[in-house]
C-alpha positions as a Markdown table, in Angstrom:
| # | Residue | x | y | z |
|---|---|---|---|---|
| 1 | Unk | -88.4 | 145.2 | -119.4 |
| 2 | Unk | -91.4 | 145.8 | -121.7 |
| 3 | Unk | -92.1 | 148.2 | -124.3 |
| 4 | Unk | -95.4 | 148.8 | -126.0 |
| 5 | Unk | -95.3 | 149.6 | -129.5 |
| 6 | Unk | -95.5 | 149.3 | -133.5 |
| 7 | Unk | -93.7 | 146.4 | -134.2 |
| 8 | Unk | -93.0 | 145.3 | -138.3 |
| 9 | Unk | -92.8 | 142.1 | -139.3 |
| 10 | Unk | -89.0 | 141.4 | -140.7 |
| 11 | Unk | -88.6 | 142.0 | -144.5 |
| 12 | Unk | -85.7 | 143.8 | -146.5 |
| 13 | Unk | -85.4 | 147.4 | -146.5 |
| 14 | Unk | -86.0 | 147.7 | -149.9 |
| 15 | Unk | -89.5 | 146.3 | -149.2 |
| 16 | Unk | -92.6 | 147.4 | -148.0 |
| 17 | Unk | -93.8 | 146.1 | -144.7 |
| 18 | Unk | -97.2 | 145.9 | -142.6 |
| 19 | Unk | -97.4 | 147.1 | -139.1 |
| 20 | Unk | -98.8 | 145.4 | -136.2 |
| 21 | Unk | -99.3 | 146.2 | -132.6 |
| 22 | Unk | -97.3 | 144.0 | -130.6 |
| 23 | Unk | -95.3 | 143.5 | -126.9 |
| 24 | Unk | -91.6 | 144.2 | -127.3 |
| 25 | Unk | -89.3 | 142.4 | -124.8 |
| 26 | Unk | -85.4 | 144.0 | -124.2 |
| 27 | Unk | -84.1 | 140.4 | -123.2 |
| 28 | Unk | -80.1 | 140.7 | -120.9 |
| 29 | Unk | -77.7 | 138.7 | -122.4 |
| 30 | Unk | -78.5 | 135.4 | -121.2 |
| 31 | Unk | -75.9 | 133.0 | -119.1 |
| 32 | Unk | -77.6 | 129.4 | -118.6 |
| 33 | Unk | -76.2 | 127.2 | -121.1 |
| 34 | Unk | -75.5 | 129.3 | -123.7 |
| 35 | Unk | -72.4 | 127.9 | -125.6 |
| 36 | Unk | -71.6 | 131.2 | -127.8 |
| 37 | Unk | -71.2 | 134.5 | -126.9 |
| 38 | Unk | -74.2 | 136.8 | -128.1 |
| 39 | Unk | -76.5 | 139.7 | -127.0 |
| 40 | Unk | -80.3 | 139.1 | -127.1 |
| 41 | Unk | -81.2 | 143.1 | -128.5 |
| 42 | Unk | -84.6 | 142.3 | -128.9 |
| 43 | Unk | -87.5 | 139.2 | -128.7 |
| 44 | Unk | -91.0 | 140.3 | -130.2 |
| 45 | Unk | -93.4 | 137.4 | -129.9 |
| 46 | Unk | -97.3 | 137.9 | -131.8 |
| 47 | Unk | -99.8 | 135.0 | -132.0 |
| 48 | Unk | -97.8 | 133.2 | -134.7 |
| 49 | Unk | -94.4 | 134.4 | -134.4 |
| 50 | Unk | -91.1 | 135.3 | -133.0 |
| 51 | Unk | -88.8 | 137.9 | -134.3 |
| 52 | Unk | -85.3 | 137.6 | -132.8 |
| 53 | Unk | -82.6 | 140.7 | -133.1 |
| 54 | Unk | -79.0 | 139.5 | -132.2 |
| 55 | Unk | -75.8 | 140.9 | -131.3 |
| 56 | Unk | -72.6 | 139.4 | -131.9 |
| 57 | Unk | -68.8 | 140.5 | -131.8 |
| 58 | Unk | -67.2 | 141.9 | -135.5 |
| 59 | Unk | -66.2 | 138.9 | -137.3 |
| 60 | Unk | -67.5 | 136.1 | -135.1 |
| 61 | Unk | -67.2 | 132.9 | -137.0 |
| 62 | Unk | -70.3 | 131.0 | -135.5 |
| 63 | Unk | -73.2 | 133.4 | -137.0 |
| 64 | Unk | -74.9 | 130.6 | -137.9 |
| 65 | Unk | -74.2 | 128.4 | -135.1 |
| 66 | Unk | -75.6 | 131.1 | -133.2 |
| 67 | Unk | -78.5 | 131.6 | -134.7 |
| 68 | Unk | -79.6 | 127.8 | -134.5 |
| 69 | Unk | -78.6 | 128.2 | -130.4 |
| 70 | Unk | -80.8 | 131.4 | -130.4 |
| 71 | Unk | -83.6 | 129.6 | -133.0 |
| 72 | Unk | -83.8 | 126.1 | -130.4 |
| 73 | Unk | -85.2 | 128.9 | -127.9 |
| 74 | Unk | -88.4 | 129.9 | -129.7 |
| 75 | Unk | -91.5 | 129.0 | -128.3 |
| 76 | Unk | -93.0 | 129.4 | -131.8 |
| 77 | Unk | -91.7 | 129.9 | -135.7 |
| 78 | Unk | -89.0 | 132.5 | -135.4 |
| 79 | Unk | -87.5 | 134.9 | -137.5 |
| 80 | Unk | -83.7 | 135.8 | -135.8 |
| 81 | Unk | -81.7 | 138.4 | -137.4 |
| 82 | Unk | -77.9 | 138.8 | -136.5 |
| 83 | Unk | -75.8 | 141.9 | -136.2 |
| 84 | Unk | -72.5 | 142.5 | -135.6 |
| 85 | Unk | -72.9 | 145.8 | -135.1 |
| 86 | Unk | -75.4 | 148.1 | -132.2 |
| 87 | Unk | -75.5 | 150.8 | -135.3 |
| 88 | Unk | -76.8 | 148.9 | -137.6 |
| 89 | Unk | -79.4 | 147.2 | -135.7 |
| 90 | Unk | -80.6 | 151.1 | -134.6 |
| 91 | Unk | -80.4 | 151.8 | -138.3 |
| 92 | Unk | -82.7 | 148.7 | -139.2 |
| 93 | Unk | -84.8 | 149.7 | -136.2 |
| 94 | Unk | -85.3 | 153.4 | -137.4 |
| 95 | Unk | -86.3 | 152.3 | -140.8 |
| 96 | Unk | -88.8 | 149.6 | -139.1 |
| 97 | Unk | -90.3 | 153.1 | -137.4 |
| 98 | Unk | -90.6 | 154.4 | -140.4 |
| 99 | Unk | -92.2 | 152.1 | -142.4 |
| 100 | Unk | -95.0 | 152.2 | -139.4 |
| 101 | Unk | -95.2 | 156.0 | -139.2 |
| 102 | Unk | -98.4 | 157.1 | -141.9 |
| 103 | Unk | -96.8 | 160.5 | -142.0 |
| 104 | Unk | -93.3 | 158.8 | -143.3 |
| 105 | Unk | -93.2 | 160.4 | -147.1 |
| 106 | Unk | -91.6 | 157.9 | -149.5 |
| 107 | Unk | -88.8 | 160.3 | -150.2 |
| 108 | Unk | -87.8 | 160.0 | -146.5 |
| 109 | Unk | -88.0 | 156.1 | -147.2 |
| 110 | Unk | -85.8 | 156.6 | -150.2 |
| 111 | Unk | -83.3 | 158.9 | -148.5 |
| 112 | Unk | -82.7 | 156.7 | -145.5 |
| 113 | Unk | -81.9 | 153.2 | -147.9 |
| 114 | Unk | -79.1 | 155.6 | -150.1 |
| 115 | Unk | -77.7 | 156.6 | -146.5 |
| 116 | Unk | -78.2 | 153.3 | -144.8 |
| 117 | Unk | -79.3 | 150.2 | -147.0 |
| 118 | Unk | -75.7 | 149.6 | -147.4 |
| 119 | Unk | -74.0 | 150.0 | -144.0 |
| 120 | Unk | -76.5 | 147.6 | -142.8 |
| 121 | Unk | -76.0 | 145.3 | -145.4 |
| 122 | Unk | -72.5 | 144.6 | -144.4 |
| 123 | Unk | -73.5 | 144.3 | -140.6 |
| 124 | Unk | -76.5 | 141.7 | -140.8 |
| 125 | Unk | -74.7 | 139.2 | -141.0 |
| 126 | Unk | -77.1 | 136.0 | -141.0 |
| 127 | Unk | -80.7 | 135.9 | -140.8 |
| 128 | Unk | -83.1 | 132.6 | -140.2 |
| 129 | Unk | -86.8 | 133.3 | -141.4 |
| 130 | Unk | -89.3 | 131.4 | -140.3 |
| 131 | Unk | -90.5 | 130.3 | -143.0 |
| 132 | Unk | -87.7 | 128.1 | -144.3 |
| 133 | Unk | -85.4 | 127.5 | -141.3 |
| 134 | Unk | -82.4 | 128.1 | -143.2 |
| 135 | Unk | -79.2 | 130.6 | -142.8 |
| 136 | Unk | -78.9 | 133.4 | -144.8 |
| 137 | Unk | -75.7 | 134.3 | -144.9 |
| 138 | Unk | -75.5 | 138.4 | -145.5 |
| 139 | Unk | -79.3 | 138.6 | -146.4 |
| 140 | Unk | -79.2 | 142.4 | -147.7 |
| 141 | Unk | -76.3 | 141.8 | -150.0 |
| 142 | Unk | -78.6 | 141.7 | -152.8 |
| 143 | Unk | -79.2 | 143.4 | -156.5 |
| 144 | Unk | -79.8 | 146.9 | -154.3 |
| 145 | Unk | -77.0 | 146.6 | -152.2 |
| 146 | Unk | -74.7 | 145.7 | -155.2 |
| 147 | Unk | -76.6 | 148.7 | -157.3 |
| 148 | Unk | -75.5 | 151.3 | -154.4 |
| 149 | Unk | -71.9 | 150.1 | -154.3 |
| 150 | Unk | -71.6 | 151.0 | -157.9 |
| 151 | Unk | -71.1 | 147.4 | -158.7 |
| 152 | Unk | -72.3 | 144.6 | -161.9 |
């Protein structure tokens, strides 16, 4: 099924992102030859890019693995982000919406990352951007993440 809608192009929540009008896809889980077990949440494809959202179960081994079975069905560069967990892909999602709302204040911005950044930190679990082709293993786990937890 197809959703029309403002779609952001996948960068940290810590970051600022631009907003483009694009055609969302809700892909089923797919059966043909797909070795892993994985739910497709979402496949956004612009002129230049695909941007993959991925469901797998809580402490799945094969994240990576995953992501290169998910990354050999692009039709063009691909960015594939993997969750183990619905909530914090909705989370992730929410904060996308608000980066593309003009009437989002930038306290709202700050309030959702001391609420959020961190429980989707620990539930992205791998990300391949495009621009590389590489795993990232826990993407978000970064200076912010560790700043939140109270950690040096």
């Amino acid at each position: 099924m197809g959703l029309i809608g403002a779609v952001i192009e996948k960068t940290s929540p810590s970051t600022p992102t631009a907003t483009t009008q694009q055609a969302q896809t809700q892909a089923q889980p797919t059966t043909s030859t797909q070795k892993y077990s994985y739910k497709v949440l979402s496949r956004v494809e612009n002129k230049t890019v695909e941007n993959i959202d991925v469901l797998v179960q809580p402490g799945d081994a094969n994240a990576e693995a995953i992501a290169m079975e998910v990354k050999a069905t692009c039709k063009k560069p691909c960015n594939i982000d993997v969750y183990d967990d619905q909530k914090a892909y909705d989370l992730e999602s929410q904060y996308n919406k608000m980066m593309g709302d003009t009437s989002t204040q930038p306290n709202d911005l700050q309030t959702w990352k001391k609420t959020n950044y961190v429980y989707v930190a620990d539930h992205l679990v791998g990300a391949v951007e495009f621009e590389t082709g590489a795993f990232d293993q826990y993407p978000y786990r970064d200076w912010y993440y560790k700043e939140l937890k109270g950690e040096k």
